[in-house]
PDB file of C-alpha atoms and ligand atoms in Angstrom:
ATOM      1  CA  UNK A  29      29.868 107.965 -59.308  1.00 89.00           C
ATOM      2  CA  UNK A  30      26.912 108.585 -61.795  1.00 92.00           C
ATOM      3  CA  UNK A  31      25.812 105.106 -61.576  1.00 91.00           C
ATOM      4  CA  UNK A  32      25.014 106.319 -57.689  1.00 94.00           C
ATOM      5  CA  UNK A  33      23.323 109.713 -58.993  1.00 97.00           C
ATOM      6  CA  UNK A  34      19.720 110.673 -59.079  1.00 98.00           C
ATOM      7  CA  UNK A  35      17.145 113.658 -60.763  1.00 98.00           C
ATOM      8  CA  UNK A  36      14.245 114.326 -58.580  1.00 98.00           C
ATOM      9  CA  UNK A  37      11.013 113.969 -60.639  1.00 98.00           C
ATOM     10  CA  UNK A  38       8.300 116.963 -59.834  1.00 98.00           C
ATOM     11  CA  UNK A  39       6.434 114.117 -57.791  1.00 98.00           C
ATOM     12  CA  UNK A  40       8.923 113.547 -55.672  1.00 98.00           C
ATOM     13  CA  UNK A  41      10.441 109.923 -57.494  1.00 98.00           C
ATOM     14  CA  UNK A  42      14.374 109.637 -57.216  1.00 98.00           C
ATOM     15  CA  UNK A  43      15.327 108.637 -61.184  1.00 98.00           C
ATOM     16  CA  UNK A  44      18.912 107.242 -61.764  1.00 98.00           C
ATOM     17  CA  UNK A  45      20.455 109.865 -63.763  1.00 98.00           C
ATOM     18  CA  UNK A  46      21.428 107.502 -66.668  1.00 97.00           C
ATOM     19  CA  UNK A  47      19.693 104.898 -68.556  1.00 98.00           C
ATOM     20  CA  UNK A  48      20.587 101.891 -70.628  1.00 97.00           C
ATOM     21  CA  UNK A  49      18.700 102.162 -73.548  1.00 95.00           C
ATOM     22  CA  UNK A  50      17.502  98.823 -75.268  1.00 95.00           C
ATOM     23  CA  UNK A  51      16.312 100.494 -78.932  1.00 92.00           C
ATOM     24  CA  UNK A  52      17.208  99.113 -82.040  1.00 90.00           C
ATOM     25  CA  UNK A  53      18.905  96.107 -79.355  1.00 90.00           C
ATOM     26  CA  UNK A  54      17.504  92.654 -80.678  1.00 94.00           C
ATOM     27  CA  UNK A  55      15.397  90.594 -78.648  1.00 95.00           C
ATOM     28  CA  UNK A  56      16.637  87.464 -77.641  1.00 96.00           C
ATOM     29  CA  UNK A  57      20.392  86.769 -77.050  1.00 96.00           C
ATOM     30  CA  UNK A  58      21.387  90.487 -77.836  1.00 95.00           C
ATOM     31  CA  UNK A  59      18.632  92.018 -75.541  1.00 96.00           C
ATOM     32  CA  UNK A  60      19.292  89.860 -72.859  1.00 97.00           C
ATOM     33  CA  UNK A  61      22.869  89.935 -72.817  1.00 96.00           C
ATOM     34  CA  UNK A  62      23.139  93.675 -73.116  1.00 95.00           C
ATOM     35  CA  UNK A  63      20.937  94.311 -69.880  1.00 97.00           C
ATOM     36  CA  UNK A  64      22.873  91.858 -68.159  1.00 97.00           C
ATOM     37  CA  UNK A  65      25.808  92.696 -68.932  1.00 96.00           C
ATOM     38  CA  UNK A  66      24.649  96.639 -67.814  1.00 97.00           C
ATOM     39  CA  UNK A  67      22.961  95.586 -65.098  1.00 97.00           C
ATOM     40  CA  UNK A  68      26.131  93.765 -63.872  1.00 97.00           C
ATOM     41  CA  UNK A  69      28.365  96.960 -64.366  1.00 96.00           C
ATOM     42  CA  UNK A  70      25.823  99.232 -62.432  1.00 96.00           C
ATOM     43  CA  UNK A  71      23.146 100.324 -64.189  1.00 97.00           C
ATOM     44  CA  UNK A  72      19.992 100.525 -62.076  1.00 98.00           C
ATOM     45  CA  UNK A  73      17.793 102.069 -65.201  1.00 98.00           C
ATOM     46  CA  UNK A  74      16.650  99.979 -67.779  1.00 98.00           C
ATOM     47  CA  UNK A  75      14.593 101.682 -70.751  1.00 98.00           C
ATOM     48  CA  UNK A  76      12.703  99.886 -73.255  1.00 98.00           C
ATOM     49  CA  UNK A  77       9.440 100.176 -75.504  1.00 98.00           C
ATOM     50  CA  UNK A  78       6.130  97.395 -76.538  1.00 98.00           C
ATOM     51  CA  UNK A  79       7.428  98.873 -79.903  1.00 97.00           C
ATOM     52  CA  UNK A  80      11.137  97.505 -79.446  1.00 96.00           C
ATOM     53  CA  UNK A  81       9.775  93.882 -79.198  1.00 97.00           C
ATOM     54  CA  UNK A  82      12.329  93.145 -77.047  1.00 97.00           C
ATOM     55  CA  UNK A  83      10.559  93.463 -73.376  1.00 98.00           C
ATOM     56  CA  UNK A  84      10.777  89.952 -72.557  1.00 98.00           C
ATOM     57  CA  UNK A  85      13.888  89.058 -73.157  1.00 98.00           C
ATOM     58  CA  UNK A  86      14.852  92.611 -71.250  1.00 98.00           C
ATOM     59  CA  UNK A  87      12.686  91.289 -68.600  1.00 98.00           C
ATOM     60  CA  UNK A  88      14.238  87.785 -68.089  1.00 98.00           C
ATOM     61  CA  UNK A  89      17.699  89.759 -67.983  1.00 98.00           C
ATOM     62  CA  UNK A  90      16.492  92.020 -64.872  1.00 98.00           C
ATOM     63  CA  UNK A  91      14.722  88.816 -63.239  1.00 97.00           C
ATOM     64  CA  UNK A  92      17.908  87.046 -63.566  1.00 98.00           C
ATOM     65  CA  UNK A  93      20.312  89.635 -61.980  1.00 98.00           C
ATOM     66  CA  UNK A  94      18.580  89.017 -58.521  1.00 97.00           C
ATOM     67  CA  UNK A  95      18.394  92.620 -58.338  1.00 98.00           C
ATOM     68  CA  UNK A  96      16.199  93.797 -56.018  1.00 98.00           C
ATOM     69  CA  UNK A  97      13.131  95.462 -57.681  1.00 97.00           C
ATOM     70  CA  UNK A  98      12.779  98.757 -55.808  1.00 97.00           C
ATOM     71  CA  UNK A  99      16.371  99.310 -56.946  1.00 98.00           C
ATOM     72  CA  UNK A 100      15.487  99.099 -60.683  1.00 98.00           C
ATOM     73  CA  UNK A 101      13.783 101.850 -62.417  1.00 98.00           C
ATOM     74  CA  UNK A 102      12.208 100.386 -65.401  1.00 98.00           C
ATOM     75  CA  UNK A 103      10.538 102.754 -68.228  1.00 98.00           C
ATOM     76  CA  UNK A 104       8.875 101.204 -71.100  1.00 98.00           C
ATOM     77  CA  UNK A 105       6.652 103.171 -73.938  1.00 98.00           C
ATOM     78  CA  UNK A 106       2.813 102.790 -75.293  1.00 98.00           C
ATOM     79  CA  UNK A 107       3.490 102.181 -79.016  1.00 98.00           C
ATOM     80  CA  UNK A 108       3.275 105.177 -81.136  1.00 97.00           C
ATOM     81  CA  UNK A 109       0.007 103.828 -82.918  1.00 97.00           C
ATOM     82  CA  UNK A 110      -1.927 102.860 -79.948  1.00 98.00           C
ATOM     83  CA  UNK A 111      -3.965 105.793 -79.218  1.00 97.00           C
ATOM     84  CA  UNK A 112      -7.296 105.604 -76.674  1.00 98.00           C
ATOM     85  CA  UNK A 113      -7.651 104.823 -73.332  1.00 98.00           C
ATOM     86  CA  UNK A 114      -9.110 101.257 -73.694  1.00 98.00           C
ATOM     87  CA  UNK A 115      -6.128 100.424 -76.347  1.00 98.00           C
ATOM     88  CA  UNK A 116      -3.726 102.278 -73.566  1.00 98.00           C
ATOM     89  CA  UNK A 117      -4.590  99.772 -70.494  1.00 98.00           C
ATOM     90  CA  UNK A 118      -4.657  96.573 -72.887  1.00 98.00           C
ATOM     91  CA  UNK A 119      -0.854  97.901 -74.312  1.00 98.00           C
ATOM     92  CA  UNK A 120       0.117  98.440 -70.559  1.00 98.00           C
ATOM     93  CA  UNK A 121      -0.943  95.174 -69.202  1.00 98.00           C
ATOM     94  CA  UNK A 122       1.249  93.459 -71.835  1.00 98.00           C
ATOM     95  CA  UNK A 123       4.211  95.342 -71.101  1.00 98.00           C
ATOM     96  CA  UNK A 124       3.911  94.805 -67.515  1.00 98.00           C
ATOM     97  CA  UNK A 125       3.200  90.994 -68.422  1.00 98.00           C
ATOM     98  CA  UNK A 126       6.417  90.644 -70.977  1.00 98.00           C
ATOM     99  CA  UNK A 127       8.754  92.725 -68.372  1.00 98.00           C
ATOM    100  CA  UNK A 128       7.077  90.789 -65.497  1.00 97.00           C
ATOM    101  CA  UNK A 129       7.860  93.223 -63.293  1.00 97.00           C
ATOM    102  CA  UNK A 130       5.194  94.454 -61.074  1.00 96.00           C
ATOM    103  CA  UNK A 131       4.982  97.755 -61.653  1.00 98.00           C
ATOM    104  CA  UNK A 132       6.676 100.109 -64.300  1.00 98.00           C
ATOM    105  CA  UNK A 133       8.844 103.319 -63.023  1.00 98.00           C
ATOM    106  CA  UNK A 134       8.172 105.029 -65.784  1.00 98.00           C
ATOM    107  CA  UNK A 135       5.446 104.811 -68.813  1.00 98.00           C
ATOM    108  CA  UNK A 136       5.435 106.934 -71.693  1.00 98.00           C
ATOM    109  CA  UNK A 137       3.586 107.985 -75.193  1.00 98.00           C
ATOM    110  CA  UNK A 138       5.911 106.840 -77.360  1.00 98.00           C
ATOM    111  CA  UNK A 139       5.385 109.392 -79.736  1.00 98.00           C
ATOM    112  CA  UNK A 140       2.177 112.208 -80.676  1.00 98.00           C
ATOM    113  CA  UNK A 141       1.774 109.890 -83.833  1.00 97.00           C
ATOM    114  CA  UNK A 142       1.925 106.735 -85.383  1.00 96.00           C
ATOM    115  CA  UNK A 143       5.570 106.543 -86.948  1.00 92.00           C
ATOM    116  CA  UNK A 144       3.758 105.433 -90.139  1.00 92.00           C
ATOM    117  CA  UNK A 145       2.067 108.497 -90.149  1.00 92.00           C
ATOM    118  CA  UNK A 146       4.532 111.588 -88.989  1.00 92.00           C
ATOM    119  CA  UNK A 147       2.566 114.458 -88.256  1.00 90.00           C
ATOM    120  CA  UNK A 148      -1.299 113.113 -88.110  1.00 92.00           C
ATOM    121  CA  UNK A 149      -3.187 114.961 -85.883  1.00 94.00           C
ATOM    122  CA  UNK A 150      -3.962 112.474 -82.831  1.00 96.00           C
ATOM    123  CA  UNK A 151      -4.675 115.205 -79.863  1.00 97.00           C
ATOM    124  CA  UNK A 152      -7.870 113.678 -78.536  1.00 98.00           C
ATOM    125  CA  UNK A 153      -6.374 109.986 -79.356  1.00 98.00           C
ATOM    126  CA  UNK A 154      -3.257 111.422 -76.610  1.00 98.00           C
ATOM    127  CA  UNK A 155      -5.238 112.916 -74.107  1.00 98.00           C
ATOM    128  CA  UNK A 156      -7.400 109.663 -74.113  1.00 98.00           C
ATOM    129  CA  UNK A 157      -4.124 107.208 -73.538  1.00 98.00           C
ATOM    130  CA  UNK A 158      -3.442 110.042 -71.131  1.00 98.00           C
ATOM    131  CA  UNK A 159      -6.268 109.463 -69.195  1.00 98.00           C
ATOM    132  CA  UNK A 160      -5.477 105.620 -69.133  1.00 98.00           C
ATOM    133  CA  UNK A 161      -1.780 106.521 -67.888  1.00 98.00           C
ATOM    134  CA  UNK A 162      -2.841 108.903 -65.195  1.00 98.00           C
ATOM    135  CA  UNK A 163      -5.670 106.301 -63.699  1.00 98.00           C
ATOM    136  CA  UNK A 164      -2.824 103.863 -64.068  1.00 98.00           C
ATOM    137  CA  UNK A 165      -0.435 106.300 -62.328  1.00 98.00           C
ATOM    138  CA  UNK A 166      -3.285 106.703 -59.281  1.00 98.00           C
ATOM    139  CA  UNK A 167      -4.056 102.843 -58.871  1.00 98.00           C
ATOM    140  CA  UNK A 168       0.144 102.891 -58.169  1.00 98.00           C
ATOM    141  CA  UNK A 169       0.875 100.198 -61.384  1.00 98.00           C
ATOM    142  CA  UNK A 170       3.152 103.025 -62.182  1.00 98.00           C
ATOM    143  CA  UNK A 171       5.412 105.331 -60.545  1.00 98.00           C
ATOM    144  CA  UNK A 172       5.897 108.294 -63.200  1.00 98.00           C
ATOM    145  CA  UNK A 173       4.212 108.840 -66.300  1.00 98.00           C
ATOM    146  CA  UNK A 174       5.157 111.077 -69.279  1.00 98.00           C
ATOM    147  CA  UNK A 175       5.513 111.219 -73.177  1.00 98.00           C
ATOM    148  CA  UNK A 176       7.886 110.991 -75.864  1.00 98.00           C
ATOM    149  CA  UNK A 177       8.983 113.126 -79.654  1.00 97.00           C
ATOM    150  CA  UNK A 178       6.366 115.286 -77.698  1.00 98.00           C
ATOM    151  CA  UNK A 179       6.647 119.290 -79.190  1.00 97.00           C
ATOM    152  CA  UNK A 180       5.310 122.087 -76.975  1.00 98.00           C
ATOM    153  CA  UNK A 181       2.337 122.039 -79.107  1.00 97.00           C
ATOM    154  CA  UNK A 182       1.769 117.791 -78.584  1.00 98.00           C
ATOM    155  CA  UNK A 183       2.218 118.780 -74.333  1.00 98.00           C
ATOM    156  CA  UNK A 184      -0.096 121.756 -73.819  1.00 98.00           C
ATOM    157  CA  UNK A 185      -3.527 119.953 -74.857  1.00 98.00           C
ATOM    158  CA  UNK A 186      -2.422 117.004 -72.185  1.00 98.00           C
ATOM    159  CA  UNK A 187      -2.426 119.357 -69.416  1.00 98.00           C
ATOM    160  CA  UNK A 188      -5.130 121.821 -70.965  1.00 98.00           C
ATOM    161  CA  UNK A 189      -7.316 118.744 -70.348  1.00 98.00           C
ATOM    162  CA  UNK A 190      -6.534 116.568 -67.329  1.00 98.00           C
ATOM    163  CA  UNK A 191      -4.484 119.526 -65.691  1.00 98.00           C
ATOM    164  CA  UNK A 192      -1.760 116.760 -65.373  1.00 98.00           C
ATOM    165  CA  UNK A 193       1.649 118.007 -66.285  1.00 98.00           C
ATOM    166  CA  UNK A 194       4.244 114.982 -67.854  1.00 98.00           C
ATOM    167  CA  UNK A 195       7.252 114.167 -65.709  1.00 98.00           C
ATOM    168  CA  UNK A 196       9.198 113.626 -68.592  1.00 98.00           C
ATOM    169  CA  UNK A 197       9.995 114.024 -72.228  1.00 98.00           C
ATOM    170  CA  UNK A 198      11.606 111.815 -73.645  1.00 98.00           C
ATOM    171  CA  UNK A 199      13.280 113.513 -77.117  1.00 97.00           C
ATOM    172  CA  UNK A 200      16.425 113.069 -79.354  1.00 96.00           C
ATOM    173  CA  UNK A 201      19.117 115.250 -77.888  1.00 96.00           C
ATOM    174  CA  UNK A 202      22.568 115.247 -78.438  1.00 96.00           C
ATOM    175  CA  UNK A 203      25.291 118.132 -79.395  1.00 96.00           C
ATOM    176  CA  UNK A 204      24.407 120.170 -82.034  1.00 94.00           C
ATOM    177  CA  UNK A 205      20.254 118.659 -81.552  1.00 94.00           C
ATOM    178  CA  UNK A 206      18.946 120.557 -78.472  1.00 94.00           C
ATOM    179  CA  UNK A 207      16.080 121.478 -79.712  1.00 94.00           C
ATOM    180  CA  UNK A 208      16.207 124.590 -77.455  1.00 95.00           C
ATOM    181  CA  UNK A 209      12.546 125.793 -77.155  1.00 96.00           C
ATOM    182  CA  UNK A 210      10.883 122.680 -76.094  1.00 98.00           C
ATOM    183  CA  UNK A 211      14.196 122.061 -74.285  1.00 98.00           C
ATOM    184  CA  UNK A 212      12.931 125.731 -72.399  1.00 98.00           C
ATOM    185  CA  UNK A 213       9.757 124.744 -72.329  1.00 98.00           C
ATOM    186  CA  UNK A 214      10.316 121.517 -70.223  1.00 98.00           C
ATOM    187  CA  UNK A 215      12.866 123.377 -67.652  1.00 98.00           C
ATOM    188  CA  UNK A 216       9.743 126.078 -67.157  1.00 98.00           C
ATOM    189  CA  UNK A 217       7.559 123.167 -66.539  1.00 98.00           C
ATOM    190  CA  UNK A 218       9.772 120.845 -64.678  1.00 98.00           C
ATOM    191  CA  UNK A 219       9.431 118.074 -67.070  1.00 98.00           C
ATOM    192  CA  UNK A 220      12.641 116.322 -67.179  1.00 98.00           C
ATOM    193  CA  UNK A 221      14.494 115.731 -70.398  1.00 98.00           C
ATOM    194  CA  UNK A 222      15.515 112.501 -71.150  1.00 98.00           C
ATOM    195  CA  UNK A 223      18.216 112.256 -73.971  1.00 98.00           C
ATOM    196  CA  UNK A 224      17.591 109.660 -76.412  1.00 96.00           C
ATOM    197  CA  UNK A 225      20.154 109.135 -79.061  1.00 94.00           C
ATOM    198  CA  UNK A 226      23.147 110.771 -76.897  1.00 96.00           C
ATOM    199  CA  UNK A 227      25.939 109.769 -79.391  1.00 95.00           C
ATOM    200  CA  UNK A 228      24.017 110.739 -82.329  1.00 92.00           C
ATOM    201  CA  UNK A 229      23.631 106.866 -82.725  1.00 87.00           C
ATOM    202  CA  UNK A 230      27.162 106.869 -83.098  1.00 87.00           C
ATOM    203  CA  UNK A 231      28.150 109.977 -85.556  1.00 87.00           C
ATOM    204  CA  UNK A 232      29.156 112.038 -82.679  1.00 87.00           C
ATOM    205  CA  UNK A 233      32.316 110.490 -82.070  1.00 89.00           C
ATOM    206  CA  UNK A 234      33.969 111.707 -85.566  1.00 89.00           C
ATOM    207  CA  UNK A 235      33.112 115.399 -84.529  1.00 92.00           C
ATOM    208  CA  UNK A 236      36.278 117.185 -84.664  1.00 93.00           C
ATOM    209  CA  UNK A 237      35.680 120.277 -81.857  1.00 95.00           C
ATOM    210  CA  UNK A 238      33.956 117.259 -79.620  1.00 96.00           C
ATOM    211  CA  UNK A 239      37.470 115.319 -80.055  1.00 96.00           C
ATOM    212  CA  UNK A 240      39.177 118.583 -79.320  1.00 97.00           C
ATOM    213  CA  UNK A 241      37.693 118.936 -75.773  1.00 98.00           C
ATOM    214  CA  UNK A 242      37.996 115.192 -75.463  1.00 98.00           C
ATOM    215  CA  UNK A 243      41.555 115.423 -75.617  1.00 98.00           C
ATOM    216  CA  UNK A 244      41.307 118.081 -73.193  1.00 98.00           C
ATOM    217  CA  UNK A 245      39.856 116.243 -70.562  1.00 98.00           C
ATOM    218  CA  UNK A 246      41.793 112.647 -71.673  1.00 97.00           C
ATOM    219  CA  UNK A 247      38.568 111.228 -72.225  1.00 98.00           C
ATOM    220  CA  UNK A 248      36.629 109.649 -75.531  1.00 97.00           C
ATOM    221  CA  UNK A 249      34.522 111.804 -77.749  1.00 97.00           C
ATOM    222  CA  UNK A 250      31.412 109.222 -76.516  1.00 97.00           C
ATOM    223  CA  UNK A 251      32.016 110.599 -72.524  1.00 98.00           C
ATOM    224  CA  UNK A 252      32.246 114.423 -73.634  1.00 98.00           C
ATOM    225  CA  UNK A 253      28.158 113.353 -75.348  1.00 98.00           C
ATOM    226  CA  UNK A 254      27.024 111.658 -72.817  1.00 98.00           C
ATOM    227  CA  UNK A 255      28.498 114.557 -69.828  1.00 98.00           C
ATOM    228  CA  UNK A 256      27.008 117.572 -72.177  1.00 98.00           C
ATOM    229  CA  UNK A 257      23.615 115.616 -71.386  1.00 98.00           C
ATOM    230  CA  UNK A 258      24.229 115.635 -67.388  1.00 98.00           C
ATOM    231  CA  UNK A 259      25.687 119.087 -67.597  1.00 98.00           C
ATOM    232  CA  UNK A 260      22.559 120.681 -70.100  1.00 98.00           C
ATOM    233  CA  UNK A 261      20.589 118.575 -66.981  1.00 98.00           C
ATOM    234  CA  UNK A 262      19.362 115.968 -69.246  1.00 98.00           C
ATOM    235  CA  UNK A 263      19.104 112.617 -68.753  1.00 98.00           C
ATOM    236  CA  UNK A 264      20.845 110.336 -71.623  1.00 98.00           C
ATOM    237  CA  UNK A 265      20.241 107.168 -72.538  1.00 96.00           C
ATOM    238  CA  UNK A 266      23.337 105.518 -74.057  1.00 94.00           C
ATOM    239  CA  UNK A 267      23.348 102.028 -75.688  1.00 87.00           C
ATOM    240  CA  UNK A 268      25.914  99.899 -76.675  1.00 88.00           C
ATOM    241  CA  UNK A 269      26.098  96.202 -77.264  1.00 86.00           C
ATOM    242  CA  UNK A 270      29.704  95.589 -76.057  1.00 92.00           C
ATOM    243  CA  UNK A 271      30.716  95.557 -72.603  1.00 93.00           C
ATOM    244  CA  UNK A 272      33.676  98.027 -72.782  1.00 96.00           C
ATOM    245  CA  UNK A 273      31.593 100.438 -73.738  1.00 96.00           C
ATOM    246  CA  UNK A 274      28.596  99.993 -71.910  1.00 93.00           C
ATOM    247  CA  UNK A 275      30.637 100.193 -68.591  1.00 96.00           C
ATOM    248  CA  UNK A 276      32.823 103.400 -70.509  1.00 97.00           C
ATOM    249  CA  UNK A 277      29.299 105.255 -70.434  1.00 96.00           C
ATOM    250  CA  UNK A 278      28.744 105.031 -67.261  1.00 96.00           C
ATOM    251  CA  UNK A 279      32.481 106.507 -66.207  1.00 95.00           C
ATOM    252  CA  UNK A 280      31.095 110.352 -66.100  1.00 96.00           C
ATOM    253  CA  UNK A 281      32.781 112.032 -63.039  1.00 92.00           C
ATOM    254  CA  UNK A 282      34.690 114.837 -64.603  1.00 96.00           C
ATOM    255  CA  UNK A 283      32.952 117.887 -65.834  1.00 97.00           C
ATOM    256  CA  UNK A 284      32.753 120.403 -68.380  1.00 98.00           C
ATOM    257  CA  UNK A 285      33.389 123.474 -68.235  1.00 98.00           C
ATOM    258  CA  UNK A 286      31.296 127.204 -69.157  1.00 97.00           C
ATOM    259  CA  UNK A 287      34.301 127.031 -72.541  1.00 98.00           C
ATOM    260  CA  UNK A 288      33.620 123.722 -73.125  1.00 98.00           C
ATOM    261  CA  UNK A 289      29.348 124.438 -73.057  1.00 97.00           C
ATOM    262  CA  UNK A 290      29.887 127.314 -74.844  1.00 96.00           C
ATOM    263  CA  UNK A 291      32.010 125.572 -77.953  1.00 96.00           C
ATOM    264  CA  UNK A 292      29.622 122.769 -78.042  1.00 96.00           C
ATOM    265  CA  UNK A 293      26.394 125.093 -78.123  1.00 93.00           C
ATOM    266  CA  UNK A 294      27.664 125.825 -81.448  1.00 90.00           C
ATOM    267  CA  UNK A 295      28.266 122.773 -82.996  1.00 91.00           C
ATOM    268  CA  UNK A 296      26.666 122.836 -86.018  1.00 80.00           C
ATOM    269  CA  UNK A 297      27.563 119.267 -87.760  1.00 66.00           C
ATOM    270  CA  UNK A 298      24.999 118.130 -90.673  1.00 68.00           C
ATOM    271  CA  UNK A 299      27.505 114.636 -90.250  1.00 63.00           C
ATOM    272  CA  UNK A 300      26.064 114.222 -86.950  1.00 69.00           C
ATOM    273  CA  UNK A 301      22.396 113.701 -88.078  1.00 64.00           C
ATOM    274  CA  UNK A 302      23.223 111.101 -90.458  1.00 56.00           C
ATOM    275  CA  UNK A 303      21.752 107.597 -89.709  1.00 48.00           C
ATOM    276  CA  UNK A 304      24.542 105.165 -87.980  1.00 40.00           C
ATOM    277  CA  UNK A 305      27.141 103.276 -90.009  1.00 35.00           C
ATOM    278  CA  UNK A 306      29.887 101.577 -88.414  1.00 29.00           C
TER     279      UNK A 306
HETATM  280  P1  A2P B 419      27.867  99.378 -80.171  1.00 51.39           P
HETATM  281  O1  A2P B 419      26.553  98.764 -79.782  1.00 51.39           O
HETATM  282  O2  A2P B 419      28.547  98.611 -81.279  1.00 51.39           O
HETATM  283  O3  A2P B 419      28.767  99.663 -79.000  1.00 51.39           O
HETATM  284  P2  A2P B 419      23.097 106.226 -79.371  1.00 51.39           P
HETATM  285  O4  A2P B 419      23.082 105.850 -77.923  1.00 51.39           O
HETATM  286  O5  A2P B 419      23.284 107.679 -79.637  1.00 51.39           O
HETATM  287  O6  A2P B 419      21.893 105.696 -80.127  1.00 51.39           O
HETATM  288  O7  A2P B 419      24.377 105.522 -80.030  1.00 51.39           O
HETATM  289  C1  A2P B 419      24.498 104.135 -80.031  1.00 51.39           C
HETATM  290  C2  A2P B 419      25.602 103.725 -80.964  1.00 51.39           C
HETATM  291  O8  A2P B 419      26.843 104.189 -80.467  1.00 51.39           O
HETATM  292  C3  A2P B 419      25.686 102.241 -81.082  1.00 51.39           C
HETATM  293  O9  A2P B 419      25.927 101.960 -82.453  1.00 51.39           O
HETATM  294  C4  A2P B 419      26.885 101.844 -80.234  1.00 51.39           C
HETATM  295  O10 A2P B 419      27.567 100.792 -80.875  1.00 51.39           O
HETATM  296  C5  A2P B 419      27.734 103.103 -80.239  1.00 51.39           C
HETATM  297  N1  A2P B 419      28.390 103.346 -78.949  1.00 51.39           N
HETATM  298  C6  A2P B 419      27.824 103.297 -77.726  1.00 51.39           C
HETATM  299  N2  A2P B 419      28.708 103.647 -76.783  1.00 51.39           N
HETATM  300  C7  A2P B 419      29.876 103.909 -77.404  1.00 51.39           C
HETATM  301  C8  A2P B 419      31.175 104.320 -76.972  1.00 51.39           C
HETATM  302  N3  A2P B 419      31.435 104.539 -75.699  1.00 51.39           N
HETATM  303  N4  A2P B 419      32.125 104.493 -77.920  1.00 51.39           N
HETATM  304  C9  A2P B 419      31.852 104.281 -79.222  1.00 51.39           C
HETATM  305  N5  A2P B 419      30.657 103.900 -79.682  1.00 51.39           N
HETATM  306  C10 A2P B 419      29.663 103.723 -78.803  1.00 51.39           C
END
C-alpha cells in the first residue's frame, strides 16, 4: 500500500511517499477535521505552511490522533516574505510552537520571493534564511530542510554559498505542468520533487485523454494524477476536505504503464491551469 511506502532523502531520512496537503484548508474546524480525518485513514505525512495560518489547529489534530511522533513526518514552510537568518529562527520557533511538535521533518523556503512581489530579487535574503535552516538542521530541530517555487537559477546560489544542496523542492506539478528542466535538474541533484497541486486544484479531472486511461485502469481521473506523480518519482501532495476522497487518494497500487506516460507527457490542456471552480 502507498500509505506504507517511502522515498529515501539524499541524507538518508525515510519520507512517506504521499502527503496530505493542508493549503487553502481553513484553520479551525476544517483544518482540524481534515488532518484527522487523514490521519485516521493512514496518512503519516502532514504538510502545512506559517503562511497557511492554519498550523495550530493542524497541530491539535496530530496531538489528538495519539499518533506516535516518530511516525509522523511533519513539513511546514518559512513564509515567502520572511527573508534573513534572524527573521528565519524567530518564523521557525513559531511554527514549531503552533504545531507543538518537537521537531519539524521537513522545513522549507516557501518561495524565492515574497508572493506580493513575484520575481524580486531576494538571493542574499535566501541564502541568509538558508543559513538559519541549515544551523537549525545541525542542532537536530529539524530532520530535512529544502525550498519551495525554487527555479534552477533560485537553487544554485544556495549551494554556491553554504555548499549545502536542498533535499527537496517543493513545486506545482501535475500532467501537462512538469516543468521538465528544473524537474532534470533536481533528479541530477537528488533533490526530491514534491508535487504540489497534483489535481491541478481540481481541473484535472475533466481532462478527456486522463479519463481515457482512467477508464482503462477502472479507476478515477484524480488516481491516474496522483499515480503519474509516483510514477514521474514525485512526491504529490493531494488535498481534499471530504473523507471519500481523502482516503480515494491514498488507494494508488496499480500502475501506469510506458503508453500511458507517454500519452500523458503530451497533454497539453490550457483548461487544466485554470484556477479551481467546483
Ligand atoms: P474537495 O476538498 O472538495 O474534495 P489539488 O490537490 O491539486 O490542489 O486539488 C485539490 C482539489 O481537488 C480540491 O478542490 C478537492 O476538493 C479536489 N479533490 C481532491 N481529491 C479529489 C478526488 N479524489 N476526486 C475529486 N476531487 C478531488
Amino acid at each position: 500500500m502507498i500509505k506504507d511506502e517511502f522515498y529515501t532523502l539524499s541524507n538518508g531520512v525515510k519520507i512517506p511517499k504521499i502527503a496530505f496537503g493542508t493549503w487553502q484548508v481553513k484553520p479551525g474546524e476544517e483544518a482540524y477535521n481534515s488532518v484527522a480525518m487523514a490521519l485516521k485513514n493512514g496518512y503519516r505525512h502532514i504538510d502545512t505552511a506559517l503562511a497557511y495560518e492554519n498550523e495550530e489547529s493542524v497541530g491539535q489534530a496530530i496531538k489528538d490522533s495519539k499518533i506516535k511522533r516518530e511516525e509522523l513526518f511533519i513539513t511546514t514552510k518559512l513564509p515567502s516574505h520572511i527573508k534573513g537568518y534572524k527573521d528565519t529562527v524567530d518564523a521557525f520557533n513559531l511554527s514549531l510552537k503552533n504545531l507543538d511538535c518537537g521537531y519539524l521533518d521537513l522545513y522549507l523556503i516557501h518561495a524565492p520571493w515574497p508572493w506580493s512581489n513575484v520575481g524580486q530579487d531576494c538571493v542574499e535574503g535566501n541564502i541568509e534564511s538558508w543559513r538559519a535552516m541549515i544551523d537549525l538542521y545541525n542542532q537536530g530541530l529539524i530532520k530535512a530542510i529544502g525550498v519551495s517555487n525554487f527555479r534552477e537559477s533560485d537553487i544554485k546560489p544556495l549551494i554556491d554559498a553554504t555548499g549545502f544542496t536542498p533535499h527537496v523542492d517543493q513545486i506545482r506539478f501535475f500532467i501537462g505542468n512538469t516543468q521538465e528542466q528544473l524537474y532534470n535538474y533536481c533528479v541530477k541533484n537528488n533533490i526530491l520533487i514534491e508535487a504540489y497541486s497534483p489535481l491541478a486544484t481540481g481541473n484535472i479531472l475533466k481532462n478527456e485523454i486522463i479519463q481515457k486511461i482512467a477508464d482503462k485502469h477502472n479507476v478515477t481521473p484524480a488516481k491516474v494524477a496522483l499515480r503519474y506523480c509516483l510514477e514521474r518519482k514525485t512526491l504529490p501532495l493531494p488535498k481534499s476536505t471530504h473523507e471519500e476522497r481523502i482516503i480515494a487518494n491514498l488507494e494508488l497500487d496499480f500502475r501506469l504503464d510506458d503508453e500511458d506516460m507517454k500519452e500523458l507527457a503530451l497533454v497539453h490542456d490550457s483548461n487544466l491551469d485554470r484556477p479551481y471552480r467546483s
